Coordinates of C-alpha atoms and ligand atoms in Angstrom, one line a residue:
Chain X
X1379 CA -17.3 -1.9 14.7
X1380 CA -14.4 -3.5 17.0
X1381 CA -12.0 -5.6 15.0
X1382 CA -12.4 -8.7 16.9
X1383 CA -15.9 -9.3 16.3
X1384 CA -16.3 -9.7 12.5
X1385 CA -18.7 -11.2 10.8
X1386 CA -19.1 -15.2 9.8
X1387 CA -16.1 -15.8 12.1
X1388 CA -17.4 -15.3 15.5
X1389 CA -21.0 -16.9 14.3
X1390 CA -20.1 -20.1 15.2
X1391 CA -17.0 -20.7 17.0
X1392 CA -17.3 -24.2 17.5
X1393 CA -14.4 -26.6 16.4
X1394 CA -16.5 -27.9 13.6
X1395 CA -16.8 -24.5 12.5
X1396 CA -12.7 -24.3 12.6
X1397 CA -12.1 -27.1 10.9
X1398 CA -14.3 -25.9 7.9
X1399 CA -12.7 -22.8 7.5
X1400 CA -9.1 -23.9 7.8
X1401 CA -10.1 -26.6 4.9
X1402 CA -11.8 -24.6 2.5
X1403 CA -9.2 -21.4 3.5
X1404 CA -6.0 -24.3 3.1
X1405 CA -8.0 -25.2 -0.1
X1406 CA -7.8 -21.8 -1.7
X1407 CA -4.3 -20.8 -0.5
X1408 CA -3.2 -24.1 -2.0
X1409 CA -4.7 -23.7 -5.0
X1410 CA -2.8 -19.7 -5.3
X1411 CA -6.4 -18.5 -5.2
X1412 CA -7.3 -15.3 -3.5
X1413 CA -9.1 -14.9 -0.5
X1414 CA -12.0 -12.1 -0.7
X1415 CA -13.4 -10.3 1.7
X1416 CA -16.4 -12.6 3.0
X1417 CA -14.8 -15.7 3.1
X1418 CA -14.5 -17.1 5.9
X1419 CA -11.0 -17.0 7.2
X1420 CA -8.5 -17.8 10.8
X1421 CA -8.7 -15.3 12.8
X1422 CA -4.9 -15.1 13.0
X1423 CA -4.8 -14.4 9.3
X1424 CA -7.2 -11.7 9.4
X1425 CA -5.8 -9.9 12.4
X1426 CA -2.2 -10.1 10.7
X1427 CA -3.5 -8.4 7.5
X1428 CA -5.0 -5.8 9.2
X1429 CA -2.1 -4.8 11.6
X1430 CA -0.3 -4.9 8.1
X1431 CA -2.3 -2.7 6.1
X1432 CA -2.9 -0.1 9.0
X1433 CA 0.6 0.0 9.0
X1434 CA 1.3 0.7 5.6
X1435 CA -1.4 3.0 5.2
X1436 CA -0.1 5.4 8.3
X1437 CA 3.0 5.2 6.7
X1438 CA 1.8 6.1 3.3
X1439 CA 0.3 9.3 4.8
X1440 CA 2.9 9.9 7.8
X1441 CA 5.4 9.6 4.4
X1442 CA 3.7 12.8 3.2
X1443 CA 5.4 14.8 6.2
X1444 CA 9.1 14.7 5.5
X1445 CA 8.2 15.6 1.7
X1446 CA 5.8 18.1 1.9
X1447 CA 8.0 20.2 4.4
X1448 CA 9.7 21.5 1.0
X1449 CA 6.9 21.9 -1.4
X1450 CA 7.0 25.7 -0.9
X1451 CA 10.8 25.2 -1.1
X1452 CA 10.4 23.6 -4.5
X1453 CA 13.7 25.6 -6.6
X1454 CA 10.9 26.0 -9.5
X1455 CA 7.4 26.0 -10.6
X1456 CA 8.5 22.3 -12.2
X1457 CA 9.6 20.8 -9.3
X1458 CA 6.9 21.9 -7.2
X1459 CA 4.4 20.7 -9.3
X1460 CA 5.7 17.7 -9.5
X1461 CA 6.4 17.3 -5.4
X1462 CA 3.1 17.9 -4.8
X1463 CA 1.7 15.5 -7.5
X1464 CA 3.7 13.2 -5.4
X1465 CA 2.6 14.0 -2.1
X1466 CA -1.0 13.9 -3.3
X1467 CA -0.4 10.1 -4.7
X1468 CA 1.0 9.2 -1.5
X1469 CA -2.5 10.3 0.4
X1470 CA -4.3 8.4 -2.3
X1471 CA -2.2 5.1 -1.2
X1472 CA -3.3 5.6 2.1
X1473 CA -6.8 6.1 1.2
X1474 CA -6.6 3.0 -1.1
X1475 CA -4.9 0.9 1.8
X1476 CA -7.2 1.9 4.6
X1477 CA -9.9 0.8 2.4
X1478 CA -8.9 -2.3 1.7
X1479 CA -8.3 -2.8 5.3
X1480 CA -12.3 -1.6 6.0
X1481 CA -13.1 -4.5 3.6
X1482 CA -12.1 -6.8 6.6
X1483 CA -14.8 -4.8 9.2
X1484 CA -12.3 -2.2 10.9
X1485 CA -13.2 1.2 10.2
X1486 CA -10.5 3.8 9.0
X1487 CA -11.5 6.2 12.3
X1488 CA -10.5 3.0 14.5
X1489 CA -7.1 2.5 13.2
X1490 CA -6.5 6.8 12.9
X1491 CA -7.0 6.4 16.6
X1492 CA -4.9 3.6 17.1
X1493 CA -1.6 5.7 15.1
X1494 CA -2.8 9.1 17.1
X1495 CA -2.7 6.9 20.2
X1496 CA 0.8 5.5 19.7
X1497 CA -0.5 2.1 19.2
X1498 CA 0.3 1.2 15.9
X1499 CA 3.4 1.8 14.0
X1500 CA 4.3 3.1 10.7
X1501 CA 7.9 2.9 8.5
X1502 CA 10.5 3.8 10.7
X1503 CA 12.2 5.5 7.6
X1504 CA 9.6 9.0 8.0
X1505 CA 11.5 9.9 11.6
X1506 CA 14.4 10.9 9.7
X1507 CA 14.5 14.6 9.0
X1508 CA 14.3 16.2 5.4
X1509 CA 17.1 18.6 5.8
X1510 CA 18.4 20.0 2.5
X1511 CA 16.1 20.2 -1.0
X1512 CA 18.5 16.8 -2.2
X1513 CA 16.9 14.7 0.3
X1514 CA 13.6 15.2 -1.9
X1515 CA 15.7 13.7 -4.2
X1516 CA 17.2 10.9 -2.3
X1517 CA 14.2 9.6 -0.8
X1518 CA 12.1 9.8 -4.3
X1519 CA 15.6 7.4 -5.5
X1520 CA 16.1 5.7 -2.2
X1521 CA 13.1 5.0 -0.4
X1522 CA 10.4 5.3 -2.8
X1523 CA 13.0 2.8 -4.7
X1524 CA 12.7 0.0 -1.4
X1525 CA 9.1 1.1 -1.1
X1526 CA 8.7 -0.7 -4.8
X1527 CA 11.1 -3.6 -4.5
X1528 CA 8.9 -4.5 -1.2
X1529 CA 5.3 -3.6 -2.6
X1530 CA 6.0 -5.2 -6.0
X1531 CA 5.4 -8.8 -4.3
X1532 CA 2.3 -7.7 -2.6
X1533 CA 0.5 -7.0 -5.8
X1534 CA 0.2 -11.2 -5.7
X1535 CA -1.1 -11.4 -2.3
X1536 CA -3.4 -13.6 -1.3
X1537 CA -6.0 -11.4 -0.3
X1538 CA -7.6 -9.5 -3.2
X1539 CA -8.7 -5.9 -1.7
X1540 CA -5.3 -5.5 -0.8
X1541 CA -3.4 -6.9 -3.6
X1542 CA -5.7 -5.0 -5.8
X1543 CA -4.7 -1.7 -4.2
X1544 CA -0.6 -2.6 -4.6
X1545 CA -1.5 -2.6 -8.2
X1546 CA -2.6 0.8 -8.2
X1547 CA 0.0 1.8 -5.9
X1548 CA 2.6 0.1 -8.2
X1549 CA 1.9 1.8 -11.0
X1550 CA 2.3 5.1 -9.5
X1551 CA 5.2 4.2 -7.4
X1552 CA 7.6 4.4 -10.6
X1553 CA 7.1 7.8 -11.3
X1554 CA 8.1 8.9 -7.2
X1555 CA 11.6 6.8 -7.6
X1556 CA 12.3 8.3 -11.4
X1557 CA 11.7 12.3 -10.0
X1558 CA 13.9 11.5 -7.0
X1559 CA 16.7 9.8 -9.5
X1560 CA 16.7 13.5 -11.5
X1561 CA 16.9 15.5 -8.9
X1562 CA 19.7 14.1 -7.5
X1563 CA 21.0 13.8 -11.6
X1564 CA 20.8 17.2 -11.9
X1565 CA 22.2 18.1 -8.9
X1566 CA 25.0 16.1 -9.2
X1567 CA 25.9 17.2 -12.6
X1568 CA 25.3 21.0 -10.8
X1569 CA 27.9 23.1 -8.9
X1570 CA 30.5 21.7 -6.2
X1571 CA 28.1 22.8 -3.8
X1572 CA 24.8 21.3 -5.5
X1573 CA 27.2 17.5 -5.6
X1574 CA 28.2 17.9 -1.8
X1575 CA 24.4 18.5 -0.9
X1576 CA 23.5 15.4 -3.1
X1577 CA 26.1 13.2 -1.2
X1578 CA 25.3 14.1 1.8
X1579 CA 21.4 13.4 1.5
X1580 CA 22.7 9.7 0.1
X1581 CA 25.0 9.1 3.0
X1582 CA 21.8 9.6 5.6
X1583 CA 19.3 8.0 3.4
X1584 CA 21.4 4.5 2.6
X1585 CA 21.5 3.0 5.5
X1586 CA 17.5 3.8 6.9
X1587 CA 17.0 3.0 3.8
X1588 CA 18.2 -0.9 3.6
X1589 CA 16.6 -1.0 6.9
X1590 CA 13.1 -0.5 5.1
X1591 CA 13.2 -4.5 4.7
X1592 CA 12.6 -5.5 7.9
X1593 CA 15.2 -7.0 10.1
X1594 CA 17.2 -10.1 8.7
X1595 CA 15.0 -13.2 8.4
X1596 CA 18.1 -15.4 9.2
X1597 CA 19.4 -13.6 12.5
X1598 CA 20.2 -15.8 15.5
X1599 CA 19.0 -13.1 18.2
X1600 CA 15.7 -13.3 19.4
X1601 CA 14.6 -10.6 17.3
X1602 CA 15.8 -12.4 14.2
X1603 CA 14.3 -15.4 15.4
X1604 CA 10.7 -13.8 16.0
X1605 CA 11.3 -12.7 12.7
X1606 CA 12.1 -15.6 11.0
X1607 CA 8.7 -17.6 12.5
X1608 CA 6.7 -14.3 11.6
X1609 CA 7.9 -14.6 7.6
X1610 CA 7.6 -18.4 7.8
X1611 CA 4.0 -18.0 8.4
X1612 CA 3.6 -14.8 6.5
X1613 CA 5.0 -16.9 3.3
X1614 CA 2.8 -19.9 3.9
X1615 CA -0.2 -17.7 4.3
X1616 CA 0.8 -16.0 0.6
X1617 CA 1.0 -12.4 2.4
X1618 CA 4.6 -12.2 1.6
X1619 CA 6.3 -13.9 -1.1
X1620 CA 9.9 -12.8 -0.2
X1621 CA 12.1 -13.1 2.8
X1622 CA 13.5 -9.5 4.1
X1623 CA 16.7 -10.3 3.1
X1624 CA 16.6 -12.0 -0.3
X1625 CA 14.4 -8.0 -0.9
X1626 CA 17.5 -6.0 0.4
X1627 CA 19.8 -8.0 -1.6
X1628 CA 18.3 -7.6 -4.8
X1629 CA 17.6 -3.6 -3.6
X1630 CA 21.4 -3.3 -3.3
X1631 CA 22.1 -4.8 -6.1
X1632 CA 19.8 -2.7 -8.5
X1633 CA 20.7 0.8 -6.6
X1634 CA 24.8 0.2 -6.7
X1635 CA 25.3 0.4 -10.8
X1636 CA 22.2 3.6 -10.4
X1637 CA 24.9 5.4 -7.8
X1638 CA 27.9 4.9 -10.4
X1639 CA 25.8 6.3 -12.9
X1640 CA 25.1 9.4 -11.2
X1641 CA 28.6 9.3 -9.8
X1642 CA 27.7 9.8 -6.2
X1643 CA 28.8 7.2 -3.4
X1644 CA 26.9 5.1 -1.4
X1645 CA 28.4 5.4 2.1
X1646 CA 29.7 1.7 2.6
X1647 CA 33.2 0.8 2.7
X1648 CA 32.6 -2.9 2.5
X1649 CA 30.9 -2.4 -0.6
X1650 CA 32.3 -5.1 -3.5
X1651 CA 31.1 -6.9 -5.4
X1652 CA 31.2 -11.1 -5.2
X1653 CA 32.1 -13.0 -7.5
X1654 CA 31.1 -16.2 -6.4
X1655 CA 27.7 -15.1 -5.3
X1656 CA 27.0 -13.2 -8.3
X1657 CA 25.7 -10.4 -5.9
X1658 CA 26.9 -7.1 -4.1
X1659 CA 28.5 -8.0 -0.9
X1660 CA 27.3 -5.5 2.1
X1661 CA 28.3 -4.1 5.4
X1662 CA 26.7 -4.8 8.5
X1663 CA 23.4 -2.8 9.1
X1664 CA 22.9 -0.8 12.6
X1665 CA 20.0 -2.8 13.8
X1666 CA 19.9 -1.1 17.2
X1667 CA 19.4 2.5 15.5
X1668 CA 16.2 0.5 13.8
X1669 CA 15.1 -1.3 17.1
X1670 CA 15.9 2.4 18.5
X1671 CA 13.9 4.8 15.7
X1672 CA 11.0 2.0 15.9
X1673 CA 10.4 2.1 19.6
X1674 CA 9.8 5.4 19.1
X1675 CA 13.2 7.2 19.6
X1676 CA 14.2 8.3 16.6
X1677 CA 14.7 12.2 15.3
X1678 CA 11.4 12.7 14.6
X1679 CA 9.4 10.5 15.7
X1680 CA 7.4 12.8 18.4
X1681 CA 7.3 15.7 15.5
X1682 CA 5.5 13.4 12.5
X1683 CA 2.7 12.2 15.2
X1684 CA 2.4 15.9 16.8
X1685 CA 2.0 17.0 13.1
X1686 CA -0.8 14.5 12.1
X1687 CA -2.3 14.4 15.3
X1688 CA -2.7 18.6 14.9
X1689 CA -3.8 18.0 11.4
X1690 CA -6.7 15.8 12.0
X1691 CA -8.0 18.3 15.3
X1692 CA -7.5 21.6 12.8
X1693 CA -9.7 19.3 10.2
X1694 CA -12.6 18.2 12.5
X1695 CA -14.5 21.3 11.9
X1696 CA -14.8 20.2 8.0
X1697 CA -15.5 17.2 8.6
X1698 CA -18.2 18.3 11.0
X1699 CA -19.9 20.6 8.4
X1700 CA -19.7 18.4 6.1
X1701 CA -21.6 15.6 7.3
X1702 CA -23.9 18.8 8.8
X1703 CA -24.8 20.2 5.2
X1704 CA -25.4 16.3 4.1
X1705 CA -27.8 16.0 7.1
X1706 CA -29.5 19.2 6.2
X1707 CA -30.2 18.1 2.1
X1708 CA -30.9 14.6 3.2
X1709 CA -34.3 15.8 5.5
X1710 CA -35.3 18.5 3.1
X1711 CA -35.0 15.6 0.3
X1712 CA -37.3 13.6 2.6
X1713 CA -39.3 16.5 3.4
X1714 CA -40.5 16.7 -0.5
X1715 CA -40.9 13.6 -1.2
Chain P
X929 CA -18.2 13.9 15.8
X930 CA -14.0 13.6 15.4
X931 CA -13.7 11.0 12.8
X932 CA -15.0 9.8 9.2
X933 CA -16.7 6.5 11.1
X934 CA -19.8 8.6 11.0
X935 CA -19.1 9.2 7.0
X936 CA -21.1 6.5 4.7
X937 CA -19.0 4.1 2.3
X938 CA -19.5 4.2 -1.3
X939 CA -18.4 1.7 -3.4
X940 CA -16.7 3.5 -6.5
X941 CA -17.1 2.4 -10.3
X942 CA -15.1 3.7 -13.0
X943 CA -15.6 3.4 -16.9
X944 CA -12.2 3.7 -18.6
X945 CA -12.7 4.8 -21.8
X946 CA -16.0 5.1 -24.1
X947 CA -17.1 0.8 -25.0
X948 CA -16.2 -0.3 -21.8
X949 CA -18.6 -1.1 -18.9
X950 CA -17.7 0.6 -15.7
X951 CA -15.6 -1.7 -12.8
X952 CA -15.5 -1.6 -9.5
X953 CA -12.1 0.5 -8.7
X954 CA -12.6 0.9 -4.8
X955 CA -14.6 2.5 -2.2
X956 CA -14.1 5.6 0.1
X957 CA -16.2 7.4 2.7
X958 CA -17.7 11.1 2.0
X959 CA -20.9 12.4 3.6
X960 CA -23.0 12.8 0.8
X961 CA -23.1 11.5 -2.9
X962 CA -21.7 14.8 -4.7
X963 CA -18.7 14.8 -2.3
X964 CA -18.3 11.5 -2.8
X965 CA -18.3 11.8 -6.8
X966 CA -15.5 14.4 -6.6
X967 CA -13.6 12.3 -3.9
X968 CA -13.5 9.3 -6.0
X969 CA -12.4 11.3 -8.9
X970 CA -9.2 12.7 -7.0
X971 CA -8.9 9.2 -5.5
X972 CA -9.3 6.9 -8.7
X973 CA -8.7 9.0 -11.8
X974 CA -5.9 11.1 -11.2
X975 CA -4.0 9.9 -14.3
X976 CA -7.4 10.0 -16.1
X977 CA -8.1 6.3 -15.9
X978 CA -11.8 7.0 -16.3
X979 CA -14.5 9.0 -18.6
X980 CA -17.0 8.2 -15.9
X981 CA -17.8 7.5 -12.4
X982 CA -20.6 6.1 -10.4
X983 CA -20.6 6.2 -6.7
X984 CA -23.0 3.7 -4.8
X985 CA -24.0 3.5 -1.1
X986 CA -22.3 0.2 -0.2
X987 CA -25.0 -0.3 2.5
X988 CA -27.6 -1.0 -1.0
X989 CA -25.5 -3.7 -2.6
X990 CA -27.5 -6.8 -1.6
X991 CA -24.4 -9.6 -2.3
X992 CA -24.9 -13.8 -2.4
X993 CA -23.3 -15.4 0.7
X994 CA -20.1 -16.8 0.3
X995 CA -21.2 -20.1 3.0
X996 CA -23.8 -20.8 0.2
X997 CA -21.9 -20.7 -3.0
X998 CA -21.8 -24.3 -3.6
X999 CA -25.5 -24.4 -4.0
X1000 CA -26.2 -21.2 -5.0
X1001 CA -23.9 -21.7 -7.6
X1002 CA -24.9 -25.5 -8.6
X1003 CA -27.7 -25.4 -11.1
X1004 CA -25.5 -24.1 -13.8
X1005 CA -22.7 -26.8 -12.9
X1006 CA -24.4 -30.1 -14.6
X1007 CA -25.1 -27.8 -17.9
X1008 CA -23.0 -28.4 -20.0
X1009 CA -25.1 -28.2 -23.0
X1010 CA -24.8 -24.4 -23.0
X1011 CA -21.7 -24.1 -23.8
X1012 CA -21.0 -24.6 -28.1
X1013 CA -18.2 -27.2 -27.4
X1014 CA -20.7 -30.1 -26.5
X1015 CA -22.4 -30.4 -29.6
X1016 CA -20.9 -33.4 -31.6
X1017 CA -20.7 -32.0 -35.6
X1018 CA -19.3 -33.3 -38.9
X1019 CA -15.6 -31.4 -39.0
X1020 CA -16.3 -30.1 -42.7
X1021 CA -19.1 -28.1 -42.0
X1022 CA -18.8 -24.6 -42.6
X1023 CA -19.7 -21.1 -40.4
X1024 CA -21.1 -23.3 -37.5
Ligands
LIG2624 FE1 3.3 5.4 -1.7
LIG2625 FE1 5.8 6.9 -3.3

């Protein structure tokens, strides 16, 4: 089915018809009620949940690239274990996502096509490369760690099938950031060498990392200001609860005392903390490398959508028996009835 | 074929422990009912959140229409007599 022509909405597009919808839809935001998937809803509002939870679906599975290029690295039957058990939760949030995007009449083949295609985007944060075993670590710590502070708020959106699957997600997040904070505890407590490979992975994971919120909210540019009017309705719709900012402060604040506990550095001179707003002052973030990486000019971005591109083709051929061999028992169960 | 669009949607129900009744968890697409039993359990009990699992065709679930709920809801709305609270009784009656 195309996107654009679901169900109630397009039945009768008349301004009468508008009016209804935006009062009994106002009536149930209002009220903190969610919105399930038959009710009839703006068109605006559906089509922004959608590009959202496409997007955080590819990302979810796109995210399994950069992590699963060291499963058979894995220094020990443990920690591969473990990796994968990771990587497999992180396809199971895409499946969870893309389904609670199909509740709104896309289909999950539509919006493959769409990522294949280039056309829609997924968390900048998977072009960067996964060069040493401690960036396993640091991006279990670091961006599993913003993955949770930004999803934890989306377990109260105002759409159920998609709140319902941050739940799930959630809960499963905690145990991705808590293996990334050992590995990197272990290997700072290791050998010289082990602590210099830790550090490094933090200094290139801090920085994409804070990026993960979404440019400032407050920014006078036109890209802040685009921004700003995109949270403004995104918060009066009850998609997001939080600005992008007030996330990354509270990120930095919760991962600085984490660092000094496992005695590594985070790679930002004008670190300190303040006094007088009872929060951890922060340097200015690199928002051209974001716009940069995001456009599509990043490390790796080419690599990841070669990659899943590839893996889709190789799988066709499954897919295509598959739904053969259910074909087959389908007619022969006809046949004896 | 290249996708899963040609793959049906089941709607998947999981029973969490022995008492309970099972909930709707999620759907997912397989091609056939077996695949999607053993789908859904890799999808929705990998922490072993469920003793059981049902996997129905969503295309069977006949739902009410959420335009009509106001009426299709209404007869029960001016009953209040089915509900214990409405029943006017002396306060030092006992087990009632
Ligand atoms: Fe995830
Ligand atoms: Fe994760």
């Amino acid at each position: 089915m195309d996107g654009s022509q679901v169900g109630p909405l397009n039945a009768a597009e008349t301004e009468d018809y508008a009016q209804v919808v935006e009062e009994h839809f106002g009536g149930l935001i209002d009220a903190d009620q969610r919105i399930e998937p038959r009710d009839a809803m703006p068109a605006a509002y559906r089509d922004t949940l959608v590009r959202q939870m496409a997007q955080h679906a590819h990302s979810e599975i796109i995210g399994m690239q950069p992590e699963g290029n060291w499963i058979t690295r894995a220094p020990s039957l443990r920690r591969k274990a473990i990796l994968m058990a990771k990587v497999q939760d992180e396809a199971g949030h895409g499946l969870y996502l893309y389904s609670a995007a199909e509740t709104l009449g896309v289909d999950r083949s539509e919006l493959l096509a769409k990522l294949h295609a280039g056309k829609q985007k997924y968390s900048s944060i998977f072009n960067y490369p996964t060069l040493t075993w401690a960036d396993v670590g640091a991006i279990g710590w670091l961006v599993d760690g913003a993955a949770i502070m930004n999803q934890v708020p989306l377990c109260r959106c105002s759409y159920g099938p998609y709140a319902r699957a941050m739940v799930r997600i959630c809960k499963e997040e905690s145990f991705h950031q808590r293996q990334g904070f050992e590995i990197l505890w272990t290997l700072a407590r290791g050998t010289e060498a082990q602590r210099e490979m830790a550090q490094d992975a933090v200094d290139r994971w801090w920085w994409p990392s804070l990026m993960m919120f979404g440019p400032p909210d407050t920014g006078e540019n036109v890209n802040g200001a685009a921004t700003q009017s995109h949270t403004k309705q995104s918060m009066a719709w009850g998609i997001k609860r939080f600005a992008n900012d007030d996330l990354r402060q509270k990120f930095v604040d919760m991962t600085v005392p984490q660092a000094e506990k496992l005695g590594l550095t985070l790679p930002d001179p004008d670190l300190r903390w303040s006094e007088e707003r009872g929060h951890w002052d922060f340097g200015e973030i690199d928002w051209e490398e974001f716009w940069r990486v995001l456009g599509g000019d990043g490390p790796c971005n080419a690599q990841r959508l070669a990659h899943r591109r590839q893996a889709h083709e190789e799988g066709a051929w499954v897919r295509e028996a598959a739904a053969a061999y259910a074909a087959k028992h389908a007619a022969r169960g006809q046949g004896a009835a | 074929m290249s996708g899963t669009g040609e793959w049906p949607l089941f709607e998947v129900f999981v029973r969490g422990k022995r008492g309970l009744s099972h909930t709707h968890v999620g759907s997912l697409h397989a091609p056939d009912a077996t695949m999607a039993l053993r789908n859904a359990r890799d999808l929705y009990t990998r922490r072993q959140e469920g003793v059981s699992i049902w996997v129905v065709p969503s295309g069977v679930i006949t739902a009410s229409s959420p335009e009509e709920r106001d009426s299709f809801f209404d007869p029960a709305g001016d009953k209040v007599y089915r509900h214990p609270t409405f029943y006017e009784v002396p306060e030092d009656v006992e087990y009632l």
